[in-house]
XYZ file of C-alpha atoms in Angstrom:
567
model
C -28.982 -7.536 -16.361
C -27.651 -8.052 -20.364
C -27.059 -4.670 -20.263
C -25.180 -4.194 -16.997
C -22.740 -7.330 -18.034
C -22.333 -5.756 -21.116
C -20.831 -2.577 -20.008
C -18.239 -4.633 -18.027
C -14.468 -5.154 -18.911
C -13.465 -8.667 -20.009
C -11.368 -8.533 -17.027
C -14.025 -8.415 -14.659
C -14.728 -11.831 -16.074
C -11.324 -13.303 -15.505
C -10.640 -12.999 -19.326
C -6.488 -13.223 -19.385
C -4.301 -13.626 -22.735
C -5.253 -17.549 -23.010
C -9.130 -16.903 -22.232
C -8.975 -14.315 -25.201
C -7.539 -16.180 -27.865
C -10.051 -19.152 -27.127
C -12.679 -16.376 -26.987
C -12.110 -14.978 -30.775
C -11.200 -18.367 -32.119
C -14.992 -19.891 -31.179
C -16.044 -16.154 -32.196
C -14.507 -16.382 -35.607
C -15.670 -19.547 -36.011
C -19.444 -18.852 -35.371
C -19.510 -16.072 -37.116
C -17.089 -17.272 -40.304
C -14.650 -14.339 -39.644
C -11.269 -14.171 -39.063
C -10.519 -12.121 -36.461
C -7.607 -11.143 -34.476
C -7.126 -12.294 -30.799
C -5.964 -8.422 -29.856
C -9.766 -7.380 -30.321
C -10.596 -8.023 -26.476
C -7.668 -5.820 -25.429
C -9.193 -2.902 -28.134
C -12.559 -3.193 -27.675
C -12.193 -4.125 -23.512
C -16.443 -4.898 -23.040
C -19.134 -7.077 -24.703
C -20.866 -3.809 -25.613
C -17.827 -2.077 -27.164
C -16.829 -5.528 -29.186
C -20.859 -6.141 -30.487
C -20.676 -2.814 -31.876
C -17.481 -2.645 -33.515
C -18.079 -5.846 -35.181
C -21.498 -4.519 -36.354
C -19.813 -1.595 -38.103
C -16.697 -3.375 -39.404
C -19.026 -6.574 -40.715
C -22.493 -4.890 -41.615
C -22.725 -6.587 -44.665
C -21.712 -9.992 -43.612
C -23.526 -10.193 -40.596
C -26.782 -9.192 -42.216
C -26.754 -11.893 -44.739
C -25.740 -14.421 -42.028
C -28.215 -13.741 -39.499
C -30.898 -11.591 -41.754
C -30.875 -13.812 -44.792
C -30.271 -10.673 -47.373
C -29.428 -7.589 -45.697
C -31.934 -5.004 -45.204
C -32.416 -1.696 -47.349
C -30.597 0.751 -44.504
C -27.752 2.114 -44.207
C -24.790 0.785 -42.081
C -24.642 1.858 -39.020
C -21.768 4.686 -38.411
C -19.850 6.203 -35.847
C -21.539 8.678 -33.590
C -20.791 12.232 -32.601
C -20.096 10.602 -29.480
C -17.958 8.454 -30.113
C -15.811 10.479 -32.618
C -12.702 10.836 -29.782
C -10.199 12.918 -32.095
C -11.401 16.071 -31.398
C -8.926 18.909 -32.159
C -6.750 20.071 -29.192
C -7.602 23.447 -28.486
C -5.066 25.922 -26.351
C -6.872 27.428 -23.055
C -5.989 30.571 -23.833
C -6.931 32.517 -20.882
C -5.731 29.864 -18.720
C -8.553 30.197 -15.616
C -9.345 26.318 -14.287
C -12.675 25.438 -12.885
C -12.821 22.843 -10.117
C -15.777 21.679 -10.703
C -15.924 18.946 -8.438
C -14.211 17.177 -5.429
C -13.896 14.906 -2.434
C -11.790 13.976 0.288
C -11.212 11.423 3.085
C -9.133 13.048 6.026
C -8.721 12.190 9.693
C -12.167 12.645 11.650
C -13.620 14.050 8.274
C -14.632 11.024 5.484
C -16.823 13.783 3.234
C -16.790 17.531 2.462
C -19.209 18.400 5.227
C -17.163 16.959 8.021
C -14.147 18.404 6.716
C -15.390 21.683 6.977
C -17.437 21.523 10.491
C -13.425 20.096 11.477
C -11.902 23.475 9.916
C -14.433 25.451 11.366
C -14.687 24.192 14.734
C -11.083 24.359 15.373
C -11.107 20.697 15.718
C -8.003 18.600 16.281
C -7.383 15.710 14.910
C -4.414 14.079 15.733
C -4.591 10.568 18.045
C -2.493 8.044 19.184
C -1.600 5.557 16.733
C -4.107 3.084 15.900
C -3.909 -1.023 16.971
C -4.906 -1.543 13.457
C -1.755 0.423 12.084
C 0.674 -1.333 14.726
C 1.277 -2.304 18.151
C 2.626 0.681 20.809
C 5.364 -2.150 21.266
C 7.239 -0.303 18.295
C 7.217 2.892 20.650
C 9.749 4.538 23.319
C 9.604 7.642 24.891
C 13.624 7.870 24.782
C 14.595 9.258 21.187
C 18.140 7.474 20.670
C 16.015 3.752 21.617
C 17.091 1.934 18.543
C 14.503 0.503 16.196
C 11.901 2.608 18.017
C 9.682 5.559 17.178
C 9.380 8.173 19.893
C 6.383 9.018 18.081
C 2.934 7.443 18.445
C 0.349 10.061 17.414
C -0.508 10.901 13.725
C -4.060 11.917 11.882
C -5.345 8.683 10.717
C -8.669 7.823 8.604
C -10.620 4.809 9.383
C -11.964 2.308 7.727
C -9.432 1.540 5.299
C -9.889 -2.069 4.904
C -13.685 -1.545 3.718
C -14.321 -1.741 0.359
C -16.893 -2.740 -2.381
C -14.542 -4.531 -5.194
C -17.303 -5.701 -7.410
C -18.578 -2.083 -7.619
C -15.391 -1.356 -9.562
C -15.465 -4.719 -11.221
C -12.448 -5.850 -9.041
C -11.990 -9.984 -7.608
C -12.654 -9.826 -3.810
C -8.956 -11.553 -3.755
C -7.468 -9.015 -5.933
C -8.833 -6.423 -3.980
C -7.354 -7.817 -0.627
C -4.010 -7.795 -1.922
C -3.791 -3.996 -3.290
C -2.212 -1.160 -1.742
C -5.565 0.284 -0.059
C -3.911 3.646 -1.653
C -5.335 2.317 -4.334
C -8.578 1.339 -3.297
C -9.136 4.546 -0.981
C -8.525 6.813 -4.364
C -10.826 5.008 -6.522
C -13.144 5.735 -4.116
C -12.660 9.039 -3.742
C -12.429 9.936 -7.638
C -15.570 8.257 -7.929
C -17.767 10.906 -5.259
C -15.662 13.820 -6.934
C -17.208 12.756 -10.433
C -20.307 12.390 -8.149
C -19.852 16.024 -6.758
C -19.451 17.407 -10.116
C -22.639 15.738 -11.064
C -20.914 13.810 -14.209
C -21.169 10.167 -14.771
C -17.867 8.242 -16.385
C -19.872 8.251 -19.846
C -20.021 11.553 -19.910
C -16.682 12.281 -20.122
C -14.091 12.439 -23.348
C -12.125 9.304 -22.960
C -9.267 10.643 -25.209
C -8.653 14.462 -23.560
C -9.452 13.277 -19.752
C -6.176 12.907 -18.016
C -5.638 11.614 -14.084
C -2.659 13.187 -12.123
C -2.121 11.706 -8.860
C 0.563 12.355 -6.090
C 1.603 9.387 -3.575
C 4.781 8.547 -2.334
C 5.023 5.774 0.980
C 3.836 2.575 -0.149
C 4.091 -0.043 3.257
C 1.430 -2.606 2.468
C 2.995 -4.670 0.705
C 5.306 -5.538 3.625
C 2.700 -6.466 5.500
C 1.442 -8.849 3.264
C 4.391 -10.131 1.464
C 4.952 -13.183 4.038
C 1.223 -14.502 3.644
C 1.433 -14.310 -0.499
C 0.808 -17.645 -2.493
C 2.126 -18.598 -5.696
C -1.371 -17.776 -7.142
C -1.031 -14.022 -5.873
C 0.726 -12.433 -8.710
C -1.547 -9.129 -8.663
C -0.184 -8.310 -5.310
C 2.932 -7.233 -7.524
C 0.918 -4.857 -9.548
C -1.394 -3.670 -6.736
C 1.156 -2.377 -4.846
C 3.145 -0.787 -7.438
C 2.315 3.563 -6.949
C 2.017 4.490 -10.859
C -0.675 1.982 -10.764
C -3.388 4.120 -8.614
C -3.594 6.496 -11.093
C -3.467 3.806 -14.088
C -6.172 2.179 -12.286
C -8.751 5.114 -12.263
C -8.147 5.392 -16.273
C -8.937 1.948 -16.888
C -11.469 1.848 -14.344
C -13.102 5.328 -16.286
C -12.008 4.090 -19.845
C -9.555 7.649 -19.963
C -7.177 7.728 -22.280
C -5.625 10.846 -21.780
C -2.583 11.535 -19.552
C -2.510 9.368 -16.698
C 0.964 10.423 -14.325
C 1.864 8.903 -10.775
C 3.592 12.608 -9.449
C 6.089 11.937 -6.075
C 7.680 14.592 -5.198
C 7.467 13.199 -1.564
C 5.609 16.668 0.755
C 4.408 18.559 -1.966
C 3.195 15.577 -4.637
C -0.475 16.320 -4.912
C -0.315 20.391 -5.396
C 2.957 19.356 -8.612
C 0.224 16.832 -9.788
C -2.664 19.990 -9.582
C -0.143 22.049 -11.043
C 0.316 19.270 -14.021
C -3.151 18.565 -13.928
C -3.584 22.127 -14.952
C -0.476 23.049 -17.355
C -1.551 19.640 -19.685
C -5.418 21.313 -19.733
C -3.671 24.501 -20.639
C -1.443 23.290 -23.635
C -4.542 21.037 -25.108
C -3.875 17.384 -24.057
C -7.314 17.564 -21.974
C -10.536 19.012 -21.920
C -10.878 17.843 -18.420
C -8.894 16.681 -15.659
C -8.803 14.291 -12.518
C -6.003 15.587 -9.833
C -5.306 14.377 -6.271
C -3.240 12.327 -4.143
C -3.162 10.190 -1.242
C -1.155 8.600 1.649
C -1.529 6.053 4.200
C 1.106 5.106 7.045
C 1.131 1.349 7.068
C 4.610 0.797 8.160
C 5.938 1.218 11.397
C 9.404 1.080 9.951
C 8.821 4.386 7.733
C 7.880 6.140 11.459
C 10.778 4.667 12.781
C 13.131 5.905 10.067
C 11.450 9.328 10.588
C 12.317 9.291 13.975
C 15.842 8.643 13.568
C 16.215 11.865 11.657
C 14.645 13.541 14.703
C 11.800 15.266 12.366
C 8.683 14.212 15.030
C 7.443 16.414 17.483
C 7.949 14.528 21.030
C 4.724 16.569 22.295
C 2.670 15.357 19.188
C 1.363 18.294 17.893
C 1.664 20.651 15.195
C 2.868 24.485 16.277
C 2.690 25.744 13.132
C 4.371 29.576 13.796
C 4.814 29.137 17.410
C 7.274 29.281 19.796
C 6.732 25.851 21.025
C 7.105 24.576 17.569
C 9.490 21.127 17.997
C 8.533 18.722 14.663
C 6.114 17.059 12.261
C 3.150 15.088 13.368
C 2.378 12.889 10.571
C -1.143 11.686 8.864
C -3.306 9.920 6.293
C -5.614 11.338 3.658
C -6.924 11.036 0.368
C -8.687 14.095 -1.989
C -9.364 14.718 -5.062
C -10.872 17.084 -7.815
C -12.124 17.422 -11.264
C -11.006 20.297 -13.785
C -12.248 21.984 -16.512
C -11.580 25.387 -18.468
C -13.357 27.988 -16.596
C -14.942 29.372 -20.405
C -16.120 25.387 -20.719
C -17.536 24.812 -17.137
C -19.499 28.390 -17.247
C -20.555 27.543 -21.017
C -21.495 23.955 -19.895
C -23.433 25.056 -16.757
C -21.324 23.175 -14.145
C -21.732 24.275 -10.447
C -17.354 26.146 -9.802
C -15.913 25.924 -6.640
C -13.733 27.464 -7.213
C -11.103 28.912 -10.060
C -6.937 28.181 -10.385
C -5.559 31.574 -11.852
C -1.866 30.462 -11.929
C 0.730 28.026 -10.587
C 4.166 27.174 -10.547
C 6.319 24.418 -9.321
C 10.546 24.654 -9.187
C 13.299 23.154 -7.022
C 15.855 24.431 -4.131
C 19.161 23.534 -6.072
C 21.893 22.873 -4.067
C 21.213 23.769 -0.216
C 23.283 23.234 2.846
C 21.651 19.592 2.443
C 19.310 17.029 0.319
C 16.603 18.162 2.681
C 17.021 21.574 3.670
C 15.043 24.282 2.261
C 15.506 27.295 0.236
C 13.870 30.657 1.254
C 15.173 32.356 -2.274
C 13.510 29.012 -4.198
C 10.649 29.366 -2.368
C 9.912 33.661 -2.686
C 10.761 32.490 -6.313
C 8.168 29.732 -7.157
C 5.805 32.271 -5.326
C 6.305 34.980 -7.398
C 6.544 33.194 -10.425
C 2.346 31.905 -9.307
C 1.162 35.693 -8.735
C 2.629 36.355 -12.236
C 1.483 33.483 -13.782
C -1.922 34.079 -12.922
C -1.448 38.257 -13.701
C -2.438 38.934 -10.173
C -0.612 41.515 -7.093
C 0.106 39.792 -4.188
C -1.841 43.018 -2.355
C -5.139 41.149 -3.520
C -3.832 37.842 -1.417
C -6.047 38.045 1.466
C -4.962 34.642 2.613
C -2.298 32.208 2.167
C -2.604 28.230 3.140
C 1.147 27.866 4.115
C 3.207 24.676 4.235
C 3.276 25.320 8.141
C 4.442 21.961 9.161
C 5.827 23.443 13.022
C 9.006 22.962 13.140
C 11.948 25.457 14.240
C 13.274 26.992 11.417
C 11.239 25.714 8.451
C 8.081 27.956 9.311
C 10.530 31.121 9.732
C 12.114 30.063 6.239
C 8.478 30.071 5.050
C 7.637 33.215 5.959
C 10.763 34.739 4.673
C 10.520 33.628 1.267
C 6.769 34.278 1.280
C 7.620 38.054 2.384
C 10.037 38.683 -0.360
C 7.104 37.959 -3.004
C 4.685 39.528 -1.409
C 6.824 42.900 -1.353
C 7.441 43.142 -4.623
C 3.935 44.416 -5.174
C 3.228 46.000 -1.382
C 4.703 47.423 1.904
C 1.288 47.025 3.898
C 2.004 44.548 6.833
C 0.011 42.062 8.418
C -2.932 42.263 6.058
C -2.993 38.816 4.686
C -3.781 35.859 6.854
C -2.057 32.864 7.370
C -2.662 29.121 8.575
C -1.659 25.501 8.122
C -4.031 22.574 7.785
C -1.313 20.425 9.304
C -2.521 21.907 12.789
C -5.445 19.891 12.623
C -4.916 16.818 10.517
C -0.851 16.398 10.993
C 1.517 16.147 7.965
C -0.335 14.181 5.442
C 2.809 13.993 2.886
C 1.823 13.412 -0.388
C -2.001 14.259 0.163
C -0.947 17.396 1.707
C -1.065 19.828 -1.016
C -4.772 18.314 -2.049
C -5.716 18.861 1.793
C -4.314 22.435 1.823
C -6.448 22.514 -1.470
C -9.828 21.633 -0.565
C -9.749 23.294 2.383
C -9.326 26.906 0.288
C -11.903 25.679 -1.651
C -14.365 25.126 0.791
C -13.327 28.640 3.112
C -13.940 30.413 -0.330
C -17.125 28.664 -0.407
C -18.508 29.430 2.776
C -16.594 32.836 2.863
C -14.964 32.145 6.269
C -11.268 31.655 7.246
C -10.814 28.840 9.563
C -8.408 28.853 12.934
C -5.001 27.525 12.379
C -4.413 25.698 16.212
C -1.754 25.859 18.112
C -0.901 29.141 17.953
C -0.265 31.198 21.238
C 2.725 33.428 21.054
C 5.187 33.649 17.691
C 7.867 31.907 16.998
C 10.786 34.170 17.794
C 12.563 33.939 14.479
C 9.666 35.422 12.233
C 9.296 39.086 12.607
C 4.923 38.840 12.262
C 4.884 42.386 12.653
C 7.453 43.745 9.801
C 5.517 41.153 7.130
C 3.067 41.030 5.328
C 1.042 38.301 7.208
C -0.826 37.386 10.562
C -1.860 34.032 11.623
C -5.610 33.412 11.702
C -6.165 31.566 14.772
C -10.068 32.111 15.273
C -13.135 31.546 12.364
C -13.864 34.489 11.121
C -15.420 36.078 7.704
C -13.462 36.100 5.048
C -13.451 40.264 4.594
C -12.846 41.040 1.036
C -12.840 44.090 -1.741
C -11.745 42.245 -4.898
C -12.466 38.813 -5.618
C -11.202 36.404 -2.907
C -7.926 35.000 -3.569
C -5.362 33.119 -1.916
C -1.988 31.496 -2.610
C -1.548 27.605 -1.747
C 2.371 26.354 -0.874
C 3.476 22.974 -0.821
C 7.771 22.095 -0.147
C 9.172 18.703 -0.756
C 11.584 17.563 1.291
C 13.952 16.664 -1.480
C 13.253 20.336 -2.634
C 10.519 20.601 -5.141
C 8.511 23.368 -4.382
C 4.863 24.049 -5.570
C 2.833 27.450 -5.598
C -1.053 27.451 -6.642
C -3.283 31.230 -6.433
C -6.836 30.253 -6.527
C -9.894 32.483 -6.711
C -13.513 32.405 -5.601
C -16.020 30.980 -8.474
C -17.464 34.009 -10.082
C -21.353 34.281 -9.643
C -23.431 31.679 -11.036
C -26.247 32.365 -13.501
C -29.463 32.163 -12.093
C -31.273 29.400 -13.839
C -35.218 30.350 -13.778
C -37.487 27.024 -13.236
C -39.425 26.402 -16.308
C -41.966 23.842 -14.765
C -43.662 24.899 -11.367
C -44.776 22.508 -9.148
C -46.421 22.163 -5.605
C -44.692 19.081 -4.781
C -41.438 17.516 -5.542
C -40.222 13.547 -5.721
C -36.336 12.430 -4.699
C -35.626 8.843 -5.556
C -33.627 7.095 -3.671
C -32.219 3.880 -4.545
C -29.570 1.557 -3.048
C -28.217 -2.120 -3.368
C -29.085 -2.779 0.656
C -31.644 -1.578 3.404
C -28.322 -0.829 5.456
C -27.002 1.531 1.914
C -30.685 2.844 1.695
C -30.992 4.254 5.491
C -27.235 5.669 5.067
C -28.436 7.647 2.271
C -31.358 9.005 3.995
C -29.575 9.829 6.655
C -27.066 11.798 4.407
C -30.097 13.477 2.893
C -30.998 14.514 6.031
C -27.847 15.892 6.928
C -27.476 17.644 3.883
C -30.752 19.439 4.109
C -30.545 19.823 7.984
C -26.862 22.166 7.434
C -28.014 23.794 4.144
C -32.070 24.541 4.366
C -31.751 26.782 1.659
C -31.188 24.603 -0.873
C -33.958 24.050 -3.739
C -35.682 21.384 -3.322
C -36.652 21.657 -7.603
C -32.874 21.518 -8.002
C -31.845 18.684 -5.129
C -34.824 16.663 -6.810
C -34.284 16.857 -10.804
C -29.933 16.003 -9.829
């Protein structure tokens, strides 16, 4: 129990600027120091503080306590914790995802997310009582103050959380942006995923890059606040989730709130990866999330006639009519691809190039940019030194509505044929079919969902697709939706190119290959039986996590069990 207190932040204690000076001044007094009040803020746990003052103090401290102080030497620095390590360029400029996680409508994990892909599996519901009453809804468009919307991907369970787990105040907790909480969460299982523990990672070169954008909690709250609720200012402040997964990790490195409203969390992958590139990180946390807690954002939305009456999303159709918004949170952890292969980490998959830019001026603030678009594209495929001929798929923006998917296409077609005049041999689909616009999680969704058809070699359906739309000429380009599952049929490494358009014009472009084959790792020690622990803080926590061993082993028997057991 010493221990466990001792790796916890003064914070966690309720240690504010008063608390610390009284804290060094009966310090300094019992040990006949003088120390300054600022150490609690540079040396944030009992742990980190004990051992500084051991190193800084040897001497004094051993005749104090020890009488004379013993023949040894003082105690020094480890490897470990030596933090200025030289920046080194990533030359070759392959990224590793070495680990991630997600929370998306009807799919909390990995596993569900993909049974959702590849089942063809829709998503999108009415909007929940939780979010807000049906009273804010009207079938008539020009109602004022209404939304003729009421249907949307949402997650559930957003007002569970364990704050004491990440050494937050149950109060605190309550009155932060659940943004907040739902990312911690999900940074933690992609650490988890990657099979990495906070420790082990370089606090100085690890840098968290996170897109968000809508932020309505705090209007629900803000007429129930109490003079005593001053956090509620901080917790609902966007530049804080990401701020909050440093400090909760002890990173140091770059940590960058990206909103760039639709196409936030691919800039903030795209960041993620250019500041791992130029040196600043050896590793790096990228995601982003969104929530739809305000009926007045939906209403606003509505006003500019951007939501599909029908409630669906038809990305490339015919009967394409608007956005159908959603919730979702994802996130992954990078590494050079030379570093994860060298350090044995399990790749999902590998980022060969990127590239973000911006429509200029357009007929309008929102309206996109077909010649921006081709041009961010291109700018990817020569980034990562690839032909668009090897693209045998392409996760589109595809958010169904009239003329943005045949912009799409257009732009995507003049990259593509600067390298090839084949037609229709790269497929196409949109995410948003299934889970609805998620904003600025959208990119990360589009993401992980590459990832995980690279990993199980199968291209999922985009829905909603029945005949064309009738402004993009499918036959004269380079592309064909993929509305069924099918294997994904490839002579060169499997690649495919991610898009992600904001809607004030700042466009993102990500090409992403399959994870090259891993090294077969022989067993040194055989044995005829193996042992998984399990361990959990409640009988409730310990049957869910049989259960999700269960699952786990029921969808992928071939696992080793020598493997499952020693992780």
């Amino acid at each position: 129990i010493d221990r466990i207190f001792a790796a916890r932040n003064f914070h966690s204690f309720g240690t504010d600027s008063l608390k610390a000076v009284e804290i060094i001044g009966n310090l300094s007094q019992y040990l006949e120091l003088q120390l300054s009040p600022t150490l609690l803020f540079e040396h944030s746990t009992p742990a980190e503080l004990a051992t500084y003052l051991v190193q800084t103090y040897y001497e004094h401290l051993s005749v104090k306590f020890l009488a004379s102080a013993p023949d040894v030497d003082a105690p020094t620095t480890s490897d470990a914790d030596d933090r200025r390590q030289p920046a080194t360029v990533n030359a070759s400029g392959d990224i590793a995802v070495i680990g991630m996680s997600c929370r998306f409508p009807q799919a909390p994990d990995l596993d569900s997310y993909w049974q959702l892909l590849a089942n063809g599996d829709n998503a999108i519901t009415e909007v929940p009582t939780q979010r807000w009453s049906q009273n804010w809804y009207d079938v008539n468009p020009d109602t004022a103050n209404k939304t003729y919307s009421r249907w949307g991907g949402f997650i559930d369970n957003i007002d569970l959380f364990d704050p004491l787990f990440f050494q937050i105040s149950p109060r605190e907790a309550e009155l932060m942006d659940p943004q907040q909480r739902i990312f911690l969460e999900v940074v933690w299982e992609a650490l988890e995923h990657a099979g990495y523990r906070p420790e082990q990672l370089e606090p100085d070169r690890v840098g968290v890059f996170v897109g968000c954008s809508n932020n309505g909690y705090y209007r629900r709250i803000e007429g129930q606040l109490q003079a005593a609720d001053y956090s509620a200012g901080i917790g609902n402040q966007n530049p804080i989730i990401a701020n909050r997964v440093s400090f909760l990790l002890n990173l140091r490195g770059p940590s960058v709130l990206v909103d760039t409203l639709c196409s936030s969390s691919l800039v903030s992958l795209h960041m993620a990866c250019q500041s791992i590139r130029q040196g600043e990180c050896s590793a790096a946390i990228a995601g982003g999330v969104n929530l739809q807690l305000s009926p007045e954002y939906y209403v606003g939305m509505s006003r500019m006639k951007v939501h599909s009456p029908t409630g669906q999303c038809y990305a490339f159709d015919e009967r394409a009519d608007g956005i159908v918004l959603g919730e979702g949170a994802g996130a992954v952890l990078l590494k050079p691809l030379a570093q994860a292969v060298a350090d044995g980490d399990r790749i999902y998959g590998v980022i060969k190039g990127s590239a973000v830019n911006n429509d200029g001026r357009t007929n309008g603030l929102t309206a996109p940019n077909p010649a921006s678009q081709a041009d961010v594209i291109r700018t990817a495929l020569d980034n990562a030194g690839v032909s668009a001929e090897t693209i045998s798929y392409v996760e589109a923006h595809g958010t169904g509505t009239t003329l943005g998917d045949p912009i799409e296409i257009e732009g995507l077609t003049k990259a593509f044929r600067v390298d090839t005049d084949q037609n229709q041999f790269c497929a196409i689909g949109s995410v948003k079919t299934n889970l609805g616009h998620l904003e600025s999680a959208a990119g990360i969704a589009q993401f992980i969902k590459v990832l995980l058809s690279l990993q199980h070699q199968q291209v999922p359906p985009s829905l909603n697709f029945d005949r064309s739309n009738p402004y993009i000429p499918f036959d004269t380009s380079p592309f064909v939706v993929n509305n069924q599952l099918q294997h994904w049929e490839s002579t060169t490494p499997r690649r495919a190119g991610i898009s992600a358009f904001g809607m004030g014009g700042t466009n993102a472009h990500v090409i992403v290959e399959e994870a090259p084959a891993p090294a077969i790792n022989q067993n040194t020690v055989d044995r005829s039986h193996h042992l998984l622990m399990l361990s959990a803080k409640s009988e409730q926590a310990l049957a869910e996590l049989v259960d999700r061993y269960h699952r786990l082993l029921s969808h992928q028997p071939d696992l080793s069990l020598a493997d499952l057991c020693f992780t």
